[in-house]
């Protein structure tokens, strides 16, 4: 085995000029492709952010309108119909009489 002092200033490997030119051109092409991919990634990132914002706005809008429609339903349910008004005006004695009220046979359903 050669010792380190006896190697001299000669490189242990050699490349041809064609190999170096091909390596440089290949590295240049890869760098250009990486730059184009980087721009594509930025565009994709902006599109994903825009889609997320759109989903958030749509969700908030749906929630808002669903809540207001629920409030309208509660308002409709609290509105009293004629039967409710009639029952609210009954005294306790009249309400007890309603519990014992029977309808005789209805002849038209025989």
N, CA and C of each residue as an Amber inpcrd file, in Angstrom:
protein
   330
   0.8310000  -1.1720000   0.0000000   0.0000000   0.0000000   0.0000000
   0.8760000   1.2350000   0.0000000   0.4970000   2.2190000  -0.7780000
   1.2910000   3.4310000  -0.8700000   1.0650000   4.2840000   0.3600000
   2.0480000   4.9470000   0.7390000   1.8950000   5.8550000   1.8570000
   1.4140000   7.2090000   1.3540000   0.8340000   8.0090000   2.2400000
   0.2490000   9.2800000   1.8740000   1.2950000  10.2230000   1.2780000
   2.5100000  10.2440000   1.7550000   3.5210000  11.1680000   1.2380000
   3.9530000  10.8140000  -0.1800000   3.8170000   9.5710000  -0.5750000
   4.3040000   9.1480000  -1.8950000   3.2550000   9.3410000  -2.9940000
   2.0240000   9.7600000  -2.6780000   0.9780000   9.8980000  -3.6930000
   1.2990000  11.0510000  -4.6300000   1.7350000  12.1170000  -4.1280000
   2.0320000  13.2710000  -4.9570000   0.8020000  14.1320000  -5.1240000
   0.8160000  15.0030000  -6.1460000  -0.2890000  15.9220000  -6.3550000
  -1.2410000  15.4460000  -7.4300000  -1.0810000  14.2460000  -7.8550000
  -1.9560000  13.6940000  -8.8720000  -3.2360000  13.1840000  -8.2130000
  -4.4100000  13.4200000  -8.8690000  -5.6980000  12.9780000  -8.3560000
  -5.8240000  11.4740000  -8.5790000  -6.5000000  10.7800000  -7.6620000
  -6.6180000   9.3290000  -7.8200000  -7.6260000   8.9220000  -8.8940000
  -8.4490000   9.8380000  -9.3670000  -9.4300000   9.5470000 -10.4200000
  -9.3700000  10.6600000 -11.4570000  -9.9030000  10.3750000 -12.6240000
  -9.8700000  11.3810000 -13.6960000 -11.2130000  11.3950000 -14.4110000
 -11.6650000  12.5950000 -14.8180000 -12.8940000  12.7470000 -15.5840000
 -12.5400000  13.3380000 -16.9310000 -13.3350000  12.9420000 -17.9060000
 -13.1110000  13.5120000 -19.2260000 -13.8800000  14.8280000 -19.3260000
 -13.5370000  15.6310000 -20.2970000 -14.2220000  16.9080000 -20.5210000
 -15.6750000  16.6880000 -20.9240000 -15.9420000  15.6490000 -21.7170000
 -17.3180000  15.3520000 -22.1260000 -18.1870000  14.9890000 -20.9140000
 -17.5980000  14.2020000 -20.0120000 -18.3330000  13.8220000 -18.8130000
 -18.6700000  15.0560000 -17.9770000 -17.7270000  15.9640000 -17.8070000
 -17.9680000  17.1830000 -17.0280000 -19.0220000  18.0690000 -17.6810000
 -18.9580000  18.2280000 -19.0090000 -19.9590000  19.0430000 -19.7010000
 -21.3600000  18.4280000 -19.5640000 -21.4660000  17.1160000 -19.7060000
 -22.7530000  16.4300000 -19.5480000 -23.2800000  16.5710000 -18.1200000
 -22.3840000  16.4670000 -17.1460000 -22.7780000  16.6090000 -15.7480000
 -23.2900000  18.0180000 -15.4570000 -22.5970000  19.0120000 -15.9910000
 -23.0240000  20.4020000 -15.7790000 -24.3580000  20.6730000 -16.4640000
 -24.5400000  20.1880000 -17.6930000 -25.8100000  20.4160000 -18.3960000
 -26.9640000  19.6840000 -17.6970000 -26.7110000  18.4870000 -17.2060000
 -27.7380000  17.7430000 -16.4870000 -28.1060000  18.4440000 -15.1760000
 -27.1260000  18.9550000 -14.4640000 -27.3960000  19.6790000 -13.2200000
 -28.1730000  20.9640000 -13.5010000 -27.8520000  21.6330000 -14.6140000
 -28.5710000  22.8540000 -14.9870000 -30.0350000  22.5410000 -15.3040000
 -30.2580000  21.4650000 -16.0730000 -31.6390000  21.0820000 -16.3950000
 -32.4330000  20.7310000 -15.1350000 -31.8140000  20.0150000 -14.2240000
 -32.4900000  19.6560000 -12.9730000 -32.8140000  20.8900000 -12.1430000
 -31.9230000  21.8520000 -12.1250000 -32.1700000  23.0830000 -11.3750000
 -33.3350000  23.8570000 -11.9740000 -33.4020000  23.8950000 -13.3010000
 -34.5230000  24.5800000 -13.9610000 -35.8420000  23.8680000 -13.6550000
 -35.8390000  22.5310000 -13.7010000 -37.0500000  21.7720000 -13.3790000
 -37.4640000  21.9690000 -11.9260000 -36.4910000  22.0140000 -11.0240000
 -36.8060000  22.2410000  -9.6170000 -37.4220000  23.6220000  -9.4170000
 -36.9470000  24.6180000 -10.1490000 -37.5250000  25.9590000 -10.0530000
 -38.9610000  25.9770000 -10.5270000 -39.2500000  25.2500000 -11.6070000
 -40.6260000  25.1820000 -12.1190000 -41.5190000  24.4400000 -11.1320000
 -40.9930000  23.3890000 -10.5160000 -41.7790000  22.6590000  -9.5200000
 -42.0420000  23.5220000  -8.2990000 -41.0970000  24.3540000  -7.9420000
 -41.2840000  25.2440000  -6.7970000 -42.4140000  26.2250000  -7.0450000
 -42.4970000  26.7590000  -8.2630000 -43.5980000  27.6680000  -8.6060000
 -44.9310000  26.9330000  -8.5740000 -44.9280000  25.6930000  -9.0560000
 -46.1440000  24.8940000  -9.0360000 -46.5880000  24.6390000  -7.5980000
 -45.6390000  24.3780000  -6.7130000 -45.9800000  24.1560000  -5.3070000
 -46.5900000  25.4100000  -4.6800000 -46.0470000  26.5570000  -5.0290000
 -46.5940000  27.8050000  -4.4840000 -48.0230000  28.0080000  -4.9830000
 -48.2540000  27.7340000  -6.2570000 -49.6000000  27.8770000  -6.8180000
 -50.5550000  26.9050000  -6.1400000 -50.1060000  25.6580000  -5.9490000
 -50.9540000  24.6730000  -5.2720000 -51.2540000  25.0920000  -3.8420000
 -50.2710000  25.6660000  -3.1770000 -50.4780000  26.1070000  -1.8050000
 -51.5320000  27.2120000  -1.7530000 -51.4750000  28.1610000  -2.6810000
 -52.4670000  29.2400000  -2.7210000 -53.8510000  28.7010000  -3.0530000
 -53.9140000  27.7400000  -3.9680000 -55.2070000  27.1420000  -4.3030000
 -55.7970000  26.3900000  -3.1080000 -54.9540000  25.6850000  -2.3710000
 -55.4360000  24.9720000  -1.1840000 -55.9170000  25.9610000  -0.1220000
 -55.2070000  27.0630000   0.0460000 -55.6300000  28.0770000   1.0250000
 -56.9610000  28.7060000   0.6030000 -57.1170000  28.9710000  -0.6910000
 -58.3710000  29.5490000  -1.1830000 -59.5350000  28.5660000  -1.0000000
 -59.2900000  27.2890000  -1.2620000 -60.3360000  26.2820000  -1.0800000
 -60.7230000  26.1640000   0.3990000 -59.7430000  26.2040000   1.2800000
 -60.0310000  26.1300000   2.7190000 -60.8400000  27.3400000   3.1700000
 -60.5030000  28.5170000   2.6700000 -61.2520000  29.7260000   3.0210000
 -62.6880000  29.6340000   2.4910000 -62.8520000  29.1080000   1.2980000
 -64.1870000  28.9490000   0.7200000 -65.0330000  27.9820000   1.5410000
 -64.4460000  26.8820000   1.9590000 -65.1700000  25.9130000   2.7840000
 -65.5450000  26.5380000   4.1250000 -64.6450000  27.3100000   4.7070000
 -64.9250000  27.9670000   5.9800000 -66.0740000  28.9710000   5.8480000
 -66.0430000  29.7710000   4.8000000 -67.1050000  30.7630000   4.5860000
 -68.4430000  30.0700000   4.3270000 -68.4200000  29.0040000   3.5200000
 -69.6580000  28.2750000   3.2410000 -70.2140000  27.6550000   4.5200000
 -69.3540000  27.0950000   5.3360000 -69.8040000  26.4960000   6.5950000
 -70.4110000  27.5210000   7.5330000 -69.7710000  28.6730000   7.6400000
 -70.3060000  29.7210000   8.5040000 -71.6420000  30.2380000   7.9800000
 -71.7610000  30.3720000   6.6690000 -73.0150000  30.8480000   6.0750000
 -74.1390000  29.8520000   6.3230000 -73.8620000  28.5770000   6.1110000
 -74.8840000  27.5470000   6.3320000 -75.2990000  27.5210000   7.8010000
 -74.3230000  27.6270000   8.6870000 -74.6330000  27.6290000  10.1150000
 -75.4860000  28.8270000  10.4890000 -75.1660000  29.9850000   9.9330000
 -75.9360000  31.1970000  10.2400000 -77.3800000  31.0530000   9.7850000
 -77.5770000  30.6070000   8.5390000 -78.9420000  30.4870000   8.0220000
 -79.6960000  29.3610000   8.7100000 -79.0080000  28.3000000   9.0880000
 -79.6650000  27.2090000   9.8050000 -80.1310000  27.6930000  11.1700000
 -79.3270000  28.4960000  11.8180000 -79.6860000  29.0230000  13.1280000
 -80.8890000  29.9620000  13.0250000 -80.8930000  30.8330000  12.0120000
 -82.0150000  31.7560000  11.8760000 -83.2910000  31.0130000  11.4870000
 -83.1820000  29.9370000  10.7000000 -84.3790000  29.1650000  10.3780000
 -84.8680000  28.4130000  11.6120000 -83.9640000  27.9870000  12.4910000
 -84.3790000  27.3380000  13.7310000 -85.1020000  28.3330000  14.6330000
 -84.6340000  29.5710000  14.6530000 -85.3200000  30.5920000  15.4450000
 -86.7180000  30.8630000  14.8940000 -86.8750000  30.8330000  13.5770000
 -88.1890000  31.0250000  12.9760000 -89.1220000  29.8650000  13.3300000
 -88.5830000  28.6440000  13.3690000 -89.4040000  27.5020000  13.7410000
 -89.8670000  27.6100000  15.1840000 -88.9880000  28.0630000  16.0580000
 -89.3760000  28.2370000  17.4620000 -90.4580000  29.3080000  17.5660000
 -90.3230000  30.3690000  16.7920000 -91.3350000  31.4260000  16.8100000
 -92.6680000  30.8940000  16.3010000 -92.6440000  30.0350000  15.2840000
 -93.8830000  29.4630000  14.7640000 -94.5180000  28.5230000  15.7870000
 -93.6860000  27.7860000  16.5070000 -94.2190000  26.8380000  17.4800000
 -94.8150000  27.5480000  18.6890000 -94.2830000  28.7110000  19.0200000
 -94.8230000  29.4320000  20.1630000 -96.0970000  30.1920000  19.8120000
 -96.3770000  30.3710000  18.5290000 -97.6200000  31.0260000  18.1300000
 -98.7800000  30.0850000  18.4630000 -99.8030000  30.5970000  19.1130000
-100.9050000  29.7670000  19.5730000-102.0080000  29.6950000  18.5270000
-102.4760000  28.4950000  18.3360000-103.5880000  28.2820000  17.4320000
-104.9020000  28.4650000  18.1610000-106.0090000  28.3300000  17.4630000
-107.3220000  28.5460000  18.0830000-107.6310000  27.5240000  19.1770000
-107.1910000  26.2920000  19.0260000-107.4520000  25.2860000  20.0620000
-106.6850000  25.6210000  21.3280000-105.4310000  26.0410000  21.1500000
-104.6360000  26.4260000  22.3140000-105.2610000  27.6160000  23.0370000
-105.7570000  28.5590000  22.3010000-106.3980000  29.7130000  22.9260000
-107.6600000  29.2870000  23.6760000-108.4230000  28.3740000  23.0790000
-109.6320000  27.8800000  23.7380000-109.2970000  27.1620000  25.0400000
-108.2750000  26.2890000  24.9850000-107.9120000  25.5370000  26.1840000
-107.3310000  26.4430000  27.2680000-106.6390000  27.4960000  26.8650000
-106.0850000  28.4280000  27.8550000-107.1910000  29.2050000  28.5780000
-108.3260000  29.4080000  27.9280000-109.4160000  30.1730000  28.5230000
-110.3370000  29.3280000  29.4020000-110.1370000  28.0200000  29.4600000
-110.9970000  27.1480000  30.2560000-110.6690000  27.2800000  31.7440000
-111.6980000  27.1620000  32.5490000-111.4700000  27.1070000  33.9980000
-111.1260000  25.6780000  34.3780000-110.7680000  25.4600000  35.6110000
-110.4140000  24.1140000  36.0620000-111.6100000  23.1710000  35.9970000
-112.7880000  23.6600000  36.3710000-113.9810000  22.8190000  36.3280000
-114.3080000  22.4100000  34.8980000-114.2040000  23.3400000  33.9800000
-114.4810000  23.0220000  32.5710000-113.4590000  22.0310000  32.0160000
-112.2050000  22.1460000  32.4390000-111.1670000  21.2220000  31.9860000
-111.4370000  19.8160000  32.5070000-111.9440000  19.6870000  33.7460000
-112.2840000  18.3790000  34.2880000-113.4740000  17.7760000  33.5400000
-114.4220000  18.6010000  33.1570000-115.5670000  18.1050000  32.4080000
-115.1470000  17.5960000  31.0300000-114.1060000  18.1900000  30.4300000
-113.6110000  17.7200000  29.1320000-113.0540000  16.3050000  29.2390000
-112.4610000  15.9750000  30.3670000-111.8730000  14.6490000  30.5300000
-112.9560000  13.5820000  30.5360000-114.1720000  13.8900000  31.0000000
-115.2520000  12.9130000  31.0960000-116.2200000  12.9990000  29.9200000
-115.9050000  13.7870000  28.9310000-116.8130000  13.9850000  27.8010000
-116.7330000  12.7730000  26.8850000-117.8790000  12.2140000  26.5720000
-117.9330000  11.0770000  25.6710000-118.8350000  11.4240000  24.5020000
-118.4570000  10.9200000  23.3660000-119.2720000  11.1170000  22.1780000
-120.0810000   9.8420000  21.9860000-121.3830000  10.0120000  21.8560000
-122.2350000   8.8620000  21.5810000-121.8870000   8.3340000  20.1980000
-122.4560000   7.2180000  19.8750000-122.1850000   6.6170000  18.5730000
-122.5400000   7.5680000  17.4420000-121.6610000   7.6530000  16.4840000
-121.9010000   8.5120000  15.3350000-122.5220000   7.6360000  14.2440000
-123.7740000   7.8970000  13.8490000-124.4810000   6.9970000  12.9530000
-123.8720000   6.9040000  11.5580000-123.2180000   7.9040000  11.0700000
-122.7330000   7.8550000   9.6890000-121.4960000   6.9800000   9.5050000
-120.8810000   6.5000000  10.6100000-119.6940000   5.6600000  10.4900000
-120.0070000   4.1770000  10.6340000-121.2650000   3.7860000  10.6370000
-121.6230000   2.3630000  10.7380000-121.4680000   1.6880000   9.4450000
